[in-house]
Short mmCIF file of C-alpha atoms in Angstrom, two decimals:
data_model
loop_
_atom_site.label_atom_id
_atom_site.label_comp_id
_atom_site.label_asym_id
_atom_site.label_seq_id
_atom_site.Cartn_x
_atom_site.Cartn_y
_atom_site.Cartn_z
CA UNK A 1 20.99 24.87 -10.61
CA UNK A 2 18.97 21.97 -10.99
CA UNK A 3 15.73 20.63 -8.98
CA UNK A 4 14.07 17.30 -8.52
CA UNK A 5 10.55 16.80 -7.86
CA UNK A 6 9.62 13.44 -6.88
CA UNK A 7 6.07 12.20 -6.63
CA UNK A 8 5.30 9.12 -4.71
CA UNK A 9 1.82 8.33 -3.33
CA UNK A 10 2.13 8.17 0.60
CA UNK A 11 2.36 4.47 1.92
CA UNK A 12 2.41 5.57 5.18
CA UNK A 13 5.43 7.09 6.89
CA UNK A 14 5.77 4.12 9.44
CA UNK A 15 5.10 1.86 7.03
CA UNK A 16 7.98 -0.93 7.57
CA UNK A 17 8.60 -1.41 3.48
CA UNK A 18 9.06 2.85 3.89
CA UNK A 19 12.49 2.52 4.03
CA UNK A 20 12.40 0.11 0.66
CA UNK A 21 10.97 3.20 -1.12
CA UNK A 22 13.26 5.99 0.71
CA UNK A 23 16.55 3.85 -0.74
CA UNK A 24 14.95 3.49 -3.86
CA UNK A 25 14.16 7.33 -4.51
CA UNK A 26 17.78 8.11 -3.22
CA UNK A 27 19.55 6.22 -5.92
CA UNK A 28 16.84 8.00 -8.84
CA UNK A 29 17.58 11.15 -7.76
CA UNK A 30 21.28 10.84 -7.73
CA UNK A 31 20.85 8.94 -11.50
CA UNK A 32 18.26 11.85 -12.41
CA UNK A 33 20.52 14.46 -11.01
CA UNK A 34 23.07 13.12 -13.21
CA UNK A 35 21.52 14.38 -16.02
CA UNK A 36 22.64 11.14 -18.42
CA UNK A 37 25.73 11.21 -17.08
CA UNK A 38 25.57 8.00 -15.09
CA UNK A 39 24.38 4.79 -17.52
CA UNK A 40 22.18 2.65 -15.98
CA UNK A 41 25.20 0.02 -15.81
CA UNK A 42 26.89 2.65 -13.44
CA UNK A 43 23.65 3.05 -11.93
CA UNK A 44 23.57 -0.67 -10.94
CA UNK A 45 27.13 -0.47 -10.00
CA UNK A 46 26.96 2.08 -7.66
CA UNK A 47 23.53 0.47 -6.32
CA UNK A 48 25.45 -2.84 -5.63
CA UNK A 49 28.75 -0.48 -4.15
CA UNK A 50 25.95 1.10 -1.91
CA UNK A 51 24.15 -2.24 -0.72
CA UNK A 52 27.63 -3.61 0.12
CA UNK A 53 28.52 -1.04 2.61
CA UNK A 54 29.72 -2.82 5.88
CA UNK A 55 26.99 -1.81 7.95
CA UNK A 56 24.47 -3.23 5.99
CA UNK A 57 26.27 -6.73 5.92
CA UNK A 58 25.31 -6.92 9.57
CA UNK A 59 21.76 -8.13 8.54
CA UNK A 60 23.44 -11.37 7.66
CA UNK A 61 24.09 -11.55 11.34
CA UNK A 62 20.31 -11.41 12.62
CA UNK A 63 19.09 -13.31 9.78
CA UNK A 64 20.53 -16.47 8.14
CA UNK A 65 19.06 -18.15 5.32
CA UNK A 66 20.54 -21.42 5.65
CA UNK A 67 19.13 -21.75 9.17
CA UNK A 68 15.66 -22.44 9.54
CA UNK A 69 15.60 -19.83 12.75
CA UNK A 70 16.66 -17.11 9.86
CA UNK A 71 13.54 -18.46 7.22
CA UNK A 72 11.62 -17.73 10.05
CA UNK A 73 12.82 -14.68 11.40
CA UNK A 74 12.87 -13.35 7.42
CA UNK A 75 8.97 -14.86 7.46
CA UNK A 76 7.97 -12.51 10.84
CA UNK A 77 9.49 -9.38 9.22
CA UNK A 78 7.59 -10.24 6.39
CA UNK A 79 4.60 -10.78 8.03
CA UNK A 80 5.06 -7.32 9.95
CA UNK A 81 4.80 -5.59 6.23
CA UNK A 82 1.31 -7.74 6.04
CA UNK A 83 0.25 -6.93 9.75
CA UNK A 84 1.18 -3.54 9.66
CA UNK A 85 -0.82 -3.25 5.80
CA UNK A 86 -3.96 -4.76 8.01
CA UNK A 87 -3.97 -2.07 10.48
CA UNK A 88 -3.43 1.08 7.93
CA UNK A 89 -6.11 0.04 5.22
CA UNK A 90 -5.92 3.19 3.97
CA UNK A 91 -3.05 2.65 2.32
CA UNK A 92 -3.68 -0.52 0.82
CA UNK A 93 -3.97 0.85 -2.89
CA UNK A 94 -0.64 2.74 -2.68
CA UNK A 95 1.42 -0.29 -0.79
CA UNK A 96 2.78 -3.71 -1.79
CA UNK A 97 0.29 -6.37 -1.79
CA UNK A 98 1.70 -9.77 -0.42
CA UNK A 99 0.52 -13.17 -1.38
CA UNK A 100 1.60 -16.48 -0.10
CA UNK A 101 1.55 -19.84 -1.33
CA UNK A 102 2.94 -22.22 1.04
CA UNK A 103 2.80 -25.00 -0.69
CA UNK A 104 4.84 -24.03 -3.69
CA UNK A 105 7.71 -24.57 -2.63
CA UNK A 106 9.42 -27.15 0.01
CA UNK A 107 12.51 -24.99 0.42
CA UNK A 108 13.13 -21.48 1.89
CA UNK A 109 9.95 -18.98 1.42
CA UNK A 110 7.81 -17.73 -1.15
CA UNK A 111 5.40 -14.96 -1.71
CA UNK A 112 4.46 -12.52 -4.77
CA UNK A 113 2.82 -9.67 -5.15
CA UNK A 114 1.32 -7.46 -8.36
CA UNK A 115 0.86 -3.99 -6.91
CA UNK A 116 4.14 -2.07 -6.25
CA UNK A 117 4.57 1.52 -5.61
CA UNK A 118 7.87 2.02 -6.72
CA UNK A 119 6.37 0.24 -10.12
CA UNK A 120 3.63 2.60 -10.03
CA UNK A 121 5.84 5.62 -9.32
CA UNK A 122 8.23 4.66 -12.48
CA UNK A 123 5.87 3.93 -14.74
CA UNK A 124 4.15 7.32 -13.87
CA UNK A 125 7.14 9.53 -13.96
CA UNK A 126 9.13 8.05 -16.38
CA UNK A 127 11.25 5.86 -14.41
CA UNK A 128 10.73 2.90 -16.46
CA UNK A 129 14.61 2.27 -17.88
CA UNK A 130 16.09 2.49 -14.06
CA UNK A 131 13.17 0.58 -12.30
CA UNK A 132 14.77 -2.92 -12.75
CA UNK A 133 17.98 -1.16 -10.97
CA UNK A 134 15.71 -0.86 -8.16
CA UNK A 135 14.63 -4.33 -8.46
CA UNK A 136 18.40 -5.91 -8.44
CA UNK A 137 18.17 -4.75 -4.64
CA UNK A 138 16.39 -7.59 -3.99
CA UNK A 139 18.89 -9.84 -5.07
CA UNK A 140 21.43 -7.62 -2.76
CA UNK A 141 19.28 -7.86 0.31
CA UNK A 142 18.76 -11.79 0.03
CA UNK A 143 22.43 -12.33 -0.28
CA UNK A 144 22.96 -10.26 2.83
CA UNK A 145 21.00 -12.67 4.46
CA UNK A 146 22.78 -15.66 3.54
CA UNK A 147 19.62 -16.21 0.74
CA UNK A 148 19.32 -16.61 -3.30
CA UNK A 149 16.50 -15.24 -4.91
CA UNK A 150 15.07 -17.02 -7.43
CA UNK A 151 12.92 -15.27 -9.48
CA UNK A 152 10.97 -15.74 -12.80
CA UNK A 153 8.75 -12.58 -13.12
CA UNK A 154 8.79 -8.49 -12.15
CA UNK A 155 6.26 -5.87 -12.49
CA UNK A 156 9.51 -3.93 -13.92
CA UNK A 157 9.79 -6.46 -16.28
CA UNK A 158 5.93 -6.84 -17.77
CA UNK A 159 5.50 -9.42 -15.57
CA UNK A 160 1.91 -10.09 -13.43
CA UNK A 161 3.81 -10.42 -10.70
CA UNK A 162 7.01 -9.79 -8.69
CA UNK A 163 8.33 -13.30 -7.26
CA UNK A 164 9.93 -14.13 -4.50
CA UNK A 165 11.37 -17.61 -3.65
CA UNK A 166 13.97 -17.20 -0.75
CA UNK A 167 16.19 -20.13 -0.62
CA UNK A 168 19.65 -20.73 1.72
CA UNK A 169 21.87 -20.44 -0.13
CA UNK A 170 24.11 -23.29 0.46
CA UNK A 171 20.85 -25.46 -0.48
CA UNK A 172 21.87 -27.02 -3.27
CA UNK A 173 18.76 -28.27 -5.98
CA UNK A 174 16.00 -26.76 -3.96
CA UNK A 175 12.71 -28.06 -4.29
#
């Protein structure tokens, strides 16, 4: 018999990036329950098997990247996270900290942010090999939405930041 204990600072149980942390602890218990079984290269497999699911691909319906209603529908759900962050201080320390820069880009959306809880929780528990499993995600959920990512930088990786450039993605050379 075999038991997982996972410890992950509360960020607030309606917290609407919640769910990004309940998908996230999922797929490390099932790779920690696995008991080196499953490489991180199945890991990621099954991760992308999981995101692909058709259920999920409905989000592509309600939000379109290569519209500008769907940059700004992506924007308000962003700006939910931020809202919702606003009226829970307490949980400011143990939640994703957004930052936007609206001028650095002319295409699609951009923000960053340097804290991350699932970061924190990986680095603390020993995580640190499967965390930039959990990061590919992101690259899953923009292409549901008709987006590329473009990134440079993770916290996963040793990077300052985690980046987020949103882009259609039938733009072609965005600016």
């Amino acid at each position: 018999m075999w038991c997982i204990v996972i410890r992950i600072d509360d960020a607030g149980a309606d917290n609407p990036m919640a769910s990004n942390i309940y998908s996230c602890l999922v797929f490390l218990a099932l790779w920690k329950a696995a008991d080196g079984r499953i490489s991180i290269q199945d890991l990621r497999m099954i991760t992308m098997e999981m995101m692909s699911i058709p259920a999920l691909k409905l989000t592509g319906l309600m939000v379109n990247g290569n519209k500008e209603s769907g940059i700004k529908r992506f924007r308000a759900m962003v700006e939910k996270d931020v809202a919702w962050l606003e009226e829970h201080p307490q949980y400011k320390a143990v939640s994703w900290d957004f930052n936007f820069d609206e001028n650095k880009h002319k295409d699609g959306f951009y923000y960053h942010f340097t804290q991350c809880p699932l970061n924190t929780f990986a680095r603390r528990e020993g995580y640190e090999e499967v965390l930039p499993v959990m990061c590919d995600i992101d690259y899953l959920t923009a292409k549901l939405m008709h987006f590329k990512l473009h990134r440079k930088q993770t916290l996963a990786s040793g990077g300052q930041m985690c980046d987020y450039w949103f882009v259609g993605d039938k733009v072609k050379n965005p600016r």
